[in-house]
Coordinates of C-alpha atoms in Angstrom, one line a residue:
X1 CA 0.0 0.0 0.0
X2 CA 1.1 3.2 -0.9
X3 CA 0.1 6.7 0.7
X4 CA -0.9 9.8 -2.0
X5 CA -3.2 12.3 -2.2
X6 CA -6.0 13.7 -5.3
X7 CA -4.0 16.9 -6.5
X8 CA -8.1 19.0 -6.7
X9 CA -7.3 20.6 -3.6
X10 CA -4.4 22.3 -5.0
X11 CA -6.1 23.7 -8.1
X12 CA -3.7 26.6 -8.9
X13 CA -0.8 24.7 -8.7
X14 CA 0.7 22.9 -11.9
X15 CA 1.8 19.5 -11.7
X16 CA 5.3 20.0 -11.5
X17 CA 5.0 21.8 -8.4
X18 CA 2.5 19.9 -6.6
X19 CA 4.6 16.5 -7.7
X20 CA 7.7 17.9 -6.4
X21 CA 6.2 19.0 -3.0
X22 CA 4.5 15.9 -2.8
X23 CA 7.7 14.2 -2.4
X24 CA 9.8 16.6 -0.1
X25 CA 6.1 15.9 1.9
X26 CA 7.3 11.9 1.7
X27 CA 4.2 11.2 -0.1
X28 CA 4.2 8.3 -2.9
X29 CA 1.5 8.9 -5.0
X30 CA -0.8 11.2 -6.9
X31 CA -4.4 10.7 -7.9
X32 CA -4.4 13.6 -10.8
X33 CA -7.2 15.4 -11.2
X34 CA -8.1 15.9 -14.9
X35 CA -11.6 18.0 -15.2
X36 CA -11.0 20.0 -18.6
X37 CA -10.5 23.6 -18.2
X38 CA -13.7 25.1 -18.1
X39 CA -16.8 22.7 -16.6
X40 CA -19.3 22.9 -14.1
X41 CA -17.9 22.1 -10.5
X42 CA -16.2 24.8 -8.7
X43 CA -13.5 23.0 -7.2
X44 CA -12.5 21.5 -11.1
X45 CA -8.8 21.1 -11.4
X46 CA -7.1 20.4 -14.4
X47 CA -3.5 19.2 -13.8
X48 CA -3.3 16.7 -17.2
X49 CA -4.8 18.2 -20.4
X50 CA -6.5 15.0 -21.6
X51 CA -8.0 16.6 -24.2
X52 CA -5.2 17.2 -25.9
X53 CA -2.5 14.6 -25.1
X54 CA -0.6 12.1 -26.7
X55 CA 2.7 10.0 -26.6
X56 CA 4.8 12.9 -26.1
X57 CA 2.9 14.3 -23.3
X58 CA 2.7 11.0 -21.6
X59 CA 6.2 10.3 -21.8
X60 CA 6.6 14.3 -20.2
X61 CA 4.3 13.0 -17.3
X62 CA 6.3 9.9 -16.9
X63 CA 9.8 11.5 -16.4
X64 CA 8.3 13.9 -14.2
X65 CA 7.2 11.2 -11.6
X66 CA 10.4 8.9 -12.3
X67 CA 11.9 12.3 -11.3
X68 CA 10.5 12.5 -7.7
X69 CA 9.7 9.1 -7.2
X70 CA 6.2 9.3 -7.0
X71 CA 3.4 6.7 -8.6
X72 CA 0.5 7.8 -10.5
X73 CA -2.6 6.1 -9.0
X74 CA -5.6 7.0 -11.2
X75 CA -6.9 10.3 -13.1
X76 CA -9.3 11.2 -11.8
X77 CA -12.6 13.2 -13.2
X78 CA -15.8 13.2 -10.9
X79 CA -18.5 14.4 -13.0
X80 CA -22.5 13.3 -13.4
X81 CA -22.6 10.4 -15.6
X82 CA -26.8 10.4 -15.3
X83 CA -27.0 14.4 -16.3
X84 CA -30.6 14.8 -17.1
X85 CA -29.2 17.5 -19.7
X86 CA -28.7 14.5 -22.5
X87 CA -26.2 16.9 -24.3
X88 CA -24.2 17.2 -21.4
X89 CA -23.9 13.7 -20.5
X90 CA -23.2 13.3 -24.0
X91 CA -19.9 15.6 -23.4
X92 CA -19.0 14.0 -20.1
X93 CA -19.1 10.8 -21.6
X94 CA -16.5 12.3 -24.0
X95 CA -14.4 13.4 -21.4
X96 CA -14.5 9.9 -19.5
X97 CA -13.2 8.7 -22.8
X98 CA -10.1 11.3 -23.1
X99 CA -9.4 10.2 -19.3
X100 CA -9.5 6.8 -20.3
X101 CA -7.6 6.9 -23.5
X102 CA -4.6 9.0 -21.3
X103 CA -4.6 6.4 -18.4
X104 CA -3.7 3.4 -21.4
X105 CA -0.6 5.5 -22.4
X106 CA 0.2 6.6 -18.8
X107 CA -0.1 3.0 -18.0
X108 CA -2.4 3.7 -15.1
X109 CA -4.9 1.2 -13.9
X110 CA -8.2 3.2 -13.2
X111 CA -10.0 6.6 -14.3
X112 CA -12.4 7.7 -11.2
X113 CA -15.7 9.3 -11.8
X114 CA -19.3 9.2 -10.8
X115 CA -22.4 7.3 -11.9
X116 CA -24.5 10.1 -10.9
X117 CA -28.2 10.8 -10.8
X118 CA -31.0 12.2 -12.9
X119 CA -32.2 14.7 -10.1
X120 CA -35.9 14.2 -11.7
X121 CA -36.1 10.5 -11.1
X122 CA -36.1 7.9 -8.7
X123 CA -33.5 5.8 -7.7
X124 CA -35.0 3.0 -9.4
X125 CA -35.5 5.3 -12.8
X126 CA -31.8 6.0 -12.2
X127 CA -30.3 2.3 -11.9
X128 CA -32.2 1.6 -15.4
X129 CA -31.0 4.7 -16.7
X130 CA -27.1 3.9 -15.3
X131 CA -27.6 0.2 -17.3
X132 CA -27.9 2.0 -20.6
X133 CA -25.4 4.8 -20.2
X134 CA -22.5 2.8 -18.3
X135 CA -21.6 -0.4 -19.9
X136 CA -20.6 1.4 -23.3
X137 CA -18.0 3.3 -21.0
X138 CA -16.6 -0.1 -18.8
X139 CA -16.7 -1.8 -22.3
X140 CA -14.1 1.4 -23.8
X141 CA -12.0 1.5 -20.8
X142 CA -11.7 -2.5 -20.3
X143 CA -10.7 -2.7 -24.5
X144 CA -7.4 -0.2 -23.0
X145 CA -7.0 -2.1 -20.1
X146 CA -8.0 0.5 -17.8
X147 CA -10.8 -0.3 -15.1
X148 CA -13.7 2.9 -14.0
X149 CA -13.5 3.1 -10.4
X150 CA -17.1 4.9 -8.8
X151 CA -16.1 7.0 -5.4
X152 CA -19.5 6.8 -2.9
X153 CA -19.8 9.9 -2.8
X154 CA -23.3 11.0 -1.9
X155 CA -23.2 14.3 -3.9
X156 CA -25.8 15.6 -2.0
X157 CA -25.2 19.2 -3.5
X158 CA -26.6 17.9 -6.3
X159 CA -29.7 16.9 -5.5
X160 CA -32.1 20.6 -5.0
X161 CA -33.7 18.8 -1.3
X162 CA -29.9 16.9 -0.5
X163 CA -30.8 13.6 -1.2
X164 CA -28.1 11.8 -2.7
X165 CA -26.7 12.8 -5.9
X166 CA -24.6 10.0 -6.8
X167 CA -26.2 6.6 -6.5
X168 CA -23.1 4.6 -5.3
X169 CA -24.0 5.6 -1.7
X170 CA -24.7 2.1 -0.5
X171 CA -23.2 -1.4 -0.4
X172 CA -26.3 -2.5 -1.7
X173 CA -25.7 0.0 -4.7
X174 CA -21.9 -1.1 -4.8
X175 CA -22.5 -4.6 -5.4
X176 CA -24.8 -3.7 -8.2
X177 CA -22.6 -1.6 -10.0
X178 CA -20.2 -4.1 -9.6
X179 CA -22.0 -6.3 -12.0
X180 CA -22.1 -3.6 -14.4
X181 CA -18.6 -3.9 -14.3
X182 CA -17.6 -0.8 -12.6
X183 CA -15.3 -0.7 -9.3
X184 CA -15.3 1.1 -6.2
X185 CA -13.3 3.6 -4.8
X186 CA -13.9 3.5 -1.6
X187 CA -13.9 6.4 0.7
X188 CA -15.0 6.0 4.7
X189 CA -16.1 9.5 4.8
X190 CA -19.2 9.4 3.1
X191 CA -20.2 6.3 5.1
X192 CA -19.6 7.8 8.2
X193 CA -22.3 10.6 8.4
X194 CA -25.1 8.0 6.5
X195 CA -24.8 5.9 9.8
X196 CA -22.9 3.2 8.1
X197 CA -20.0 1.7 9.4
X198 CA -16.9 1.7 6.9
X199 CA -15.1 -1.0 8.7
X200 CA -17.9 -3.7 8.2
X201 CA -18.8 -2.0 4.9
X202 CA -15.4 -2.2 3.5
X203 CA -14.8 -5.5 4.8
X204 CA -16.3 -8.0 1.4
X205 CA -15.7 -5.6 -0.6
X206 CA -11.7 -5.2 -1.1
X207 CA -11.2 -7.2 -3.7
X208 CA -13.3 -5.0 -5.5
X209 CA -11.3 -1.9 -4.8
X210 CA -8.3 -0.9 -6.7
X211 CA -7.4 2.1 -5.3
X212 CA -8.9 4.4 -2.2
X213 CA -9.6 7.2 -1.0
X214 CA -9.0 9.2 2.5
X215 CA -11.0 11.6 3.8
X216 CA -12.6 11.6 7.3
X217 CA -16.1 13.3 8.6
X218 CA -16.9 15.6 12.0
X219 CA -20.3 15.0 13.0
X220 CA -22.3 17.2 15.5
X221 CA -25.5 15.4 16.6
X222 CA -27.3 18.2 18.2
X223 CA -26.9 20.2 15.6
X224 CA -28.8 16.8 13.8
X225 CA -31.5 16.8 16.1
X226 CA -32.1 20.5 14.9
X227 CA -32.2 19.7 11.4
X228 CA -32.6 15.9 10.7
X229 CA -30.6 13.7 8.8
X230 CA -31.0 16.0 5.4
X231 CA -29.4 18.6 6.8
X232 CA -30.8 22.6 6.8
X233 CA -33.5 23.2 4.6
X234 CA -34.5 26.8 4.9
X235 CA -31.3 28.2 6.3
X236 CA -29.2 26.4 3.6
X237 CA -26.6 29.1 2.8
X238 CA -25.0 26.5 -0.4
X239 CA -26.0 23.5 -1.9
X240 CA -23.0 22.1 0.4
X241 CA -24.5 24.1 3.7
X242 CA -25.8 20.8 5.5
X243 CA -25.2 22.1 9.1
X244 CA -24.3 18.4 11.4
X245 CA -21.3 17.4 9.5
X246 CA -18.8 18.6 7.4
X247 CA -15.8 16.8 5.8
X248 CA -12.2 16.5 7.6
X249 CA -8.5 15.7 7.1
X250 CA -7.8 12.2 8.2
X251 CA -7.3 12.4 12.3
X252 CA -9.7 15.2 12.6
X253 CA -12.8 13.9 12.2
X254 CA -14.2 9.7 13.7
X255 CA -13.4 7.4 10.9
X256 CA -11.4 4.5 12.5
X257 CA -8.6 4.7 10.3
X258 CA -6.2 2.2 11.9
X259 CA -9.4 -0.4 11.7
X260 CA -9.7 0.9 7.6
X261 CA -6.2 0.3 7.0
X262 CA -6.4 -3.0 8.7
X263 CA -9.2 -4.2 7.0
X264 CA -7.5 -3.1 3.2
X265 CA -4.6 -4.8 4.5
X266 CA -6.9 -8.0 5.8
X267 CA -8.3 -8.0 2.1
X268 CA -5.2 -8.1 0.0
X269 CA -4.9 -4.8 -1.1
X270 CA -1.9 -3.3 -2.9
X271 CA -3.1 0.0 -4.3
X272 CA -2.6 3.9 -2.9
X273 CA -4.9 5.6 -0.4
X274 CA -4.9 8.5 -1.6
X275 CA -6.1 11.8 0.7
X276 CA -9.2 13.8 -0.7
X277 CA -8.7 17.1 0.8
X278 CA -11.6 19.5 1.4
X279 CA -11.4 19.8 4.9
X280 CA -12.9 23.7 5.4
X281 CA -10.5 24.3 7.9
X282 CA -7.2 23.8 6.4
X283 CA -8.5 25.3 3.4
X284 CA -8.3 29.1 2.0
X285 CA -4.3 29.5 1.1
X286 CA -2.0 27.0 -0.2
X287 CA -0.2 27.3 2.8
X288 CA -3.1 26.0 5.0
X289 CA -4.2 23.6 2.2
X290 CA -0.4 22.1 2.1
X291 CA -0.9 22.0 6.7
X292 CA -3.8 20.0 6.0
X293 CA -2.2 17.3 4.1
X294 CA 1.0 17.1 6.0
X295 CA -1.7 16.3 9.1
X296 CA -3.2 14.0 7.2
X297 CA -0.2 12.1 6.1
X298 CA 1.3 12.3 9.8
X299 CA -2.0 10.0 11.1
X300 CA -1.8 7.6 8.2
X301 CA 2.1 7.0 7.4
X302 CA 2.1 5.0 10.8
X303 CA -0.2 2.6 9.8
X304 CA 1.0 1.6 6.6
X305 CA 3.9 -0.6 6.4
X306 CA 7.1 -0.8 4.4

């Protein structure tokens, strides 16, 4: 197991820079986030031009990580894969492609993105939707040899009353997007605020998940009892504004992540846990941005070994 972090939090940066910090940080890997230049998520980063890249670029992006001794883990490009605008799914479709088409001449194993959700219809409507729109993309990635890893992210944002935006939210949902071919990768957070344990969720699941995700949750539960399990309603400043929890670098929130890392370790995996920063705290400047992931990586370089 290797210990990284998704380059998104660092959206100004360019690769270079954030590669060689990364290193001097005693990071190993990078999960690189390759949104295209101008989309419509306001924390997009674009630190690989997919769009426009080829042999030469890839063999750029190789030397640079030989260079500081760093792996790349996955591209990653988290984006609405249900859109009910059919022209836009069309074009994130388009982009999964690029991603995937980059990762075969990288040699990187998976792209990450979302299945999504058709905010108009029920989950039901969206799992028949999600069997039509998805295989076509496993069935391009697997011809490369490249596997499309889902995150369970809730995506709550995206839903106008902050249901879940992303139907991957569940174990129940995992194993059926498994048979669609699709893998997971997995982050605790998520599970920790929807009441579900991500020990004993993560636990049958490994060999199913090629690369993670670290990110950890702070829950208030009085400010829960004010608002429900939804989160604020009328008082919702953002789409993000749920008011009882809010995301965390790993060792300031409550996901067990000595009994996560044990339980990847239990289940065979080999991959890179890689640290989603969007902790609100340690965000704002580079600087504080840059605190929040040498925190994170001082509570989980003791639990990996070698």
């Amino acid at each position: 197991m290797k210990l990284g972090f998704l380059t998104a939090c660092l959206p100004e940066l360019p690769l270079p820079d954030i590669a060689a910090w990364a290193a001097d940080a005693g990071y190993e890997a990078l999960e690189v986030a390759v949104w295209p230049s101008t989309g419509s998520r306001d924390f997009e980063a674009s630190h690989i031009d997919v769009a426009n890249f080829g042999a030469g670029e890839a063999e750029q992006v190789g030397e640079l990580f030989e260079k500081h001794g760093l792996t790349l883990s996955s591209l990653a490009y988290y984006e609405n894969n249900l859109h009910p605008d059919e022209a836009r799914r069309a074009e994130i479709a388009a982009h999964v492609k690029r991603a995937v088409d980059a990762a075969a001449l990288l040699g990187v194993e998976t792209v990450g993105t979302f299945i999504g959700r058709h905010p108009g219809l029920s989950v039901k409507e969206n799992v028949e939707l999600a069997e039509r729109v998805l295989p076509p993309l496993v069935e391009y990635a697997g011809e490369r040899d490249v596997k499309i890893i889902i995150e369970n992210c809730v995506m709550e944002g995206w839903h106008p009353d902050g249901y879940p935006g992303n139907i991957a939210y569940s174990p129940e949902l995992w194993e059926w997007m498994f048979s669609l071919g699709l893998y997971l990768n997995y982050d605790p957070s998520h599970l920790l605020w929807l009441g579900i344990d991500p020990v004993t969720a993560l636990k049958p699941y490994v060999d199913r998940i090629p690369h993670a995700q670290a990110k950890d949750a702070q829950l208030d539960p009085a400010a829960r009892n004010r608002y429900g399990f939804f989160g604020k309603t009328i008082t919702r400043e953002h789409p993000w504004d749920e008011g009882w929890w809010r995301y965390r670098v790993p060792g300031r929130g409550q996901v067990d992540w000595s009994g996560v890392v044990d339980a990847l370790y239990e289940g065979g995996f080999t991959g890179v846990l890689s640290v989603e920063h969007e902790d609100p705290v340690w965000s704002g400047t580079e600087a504080k941005v840059k605190q929040g992931l040498e925190i994170a990586h001082r509570t989980l370089r003791p639990l990996i070994t070698g």
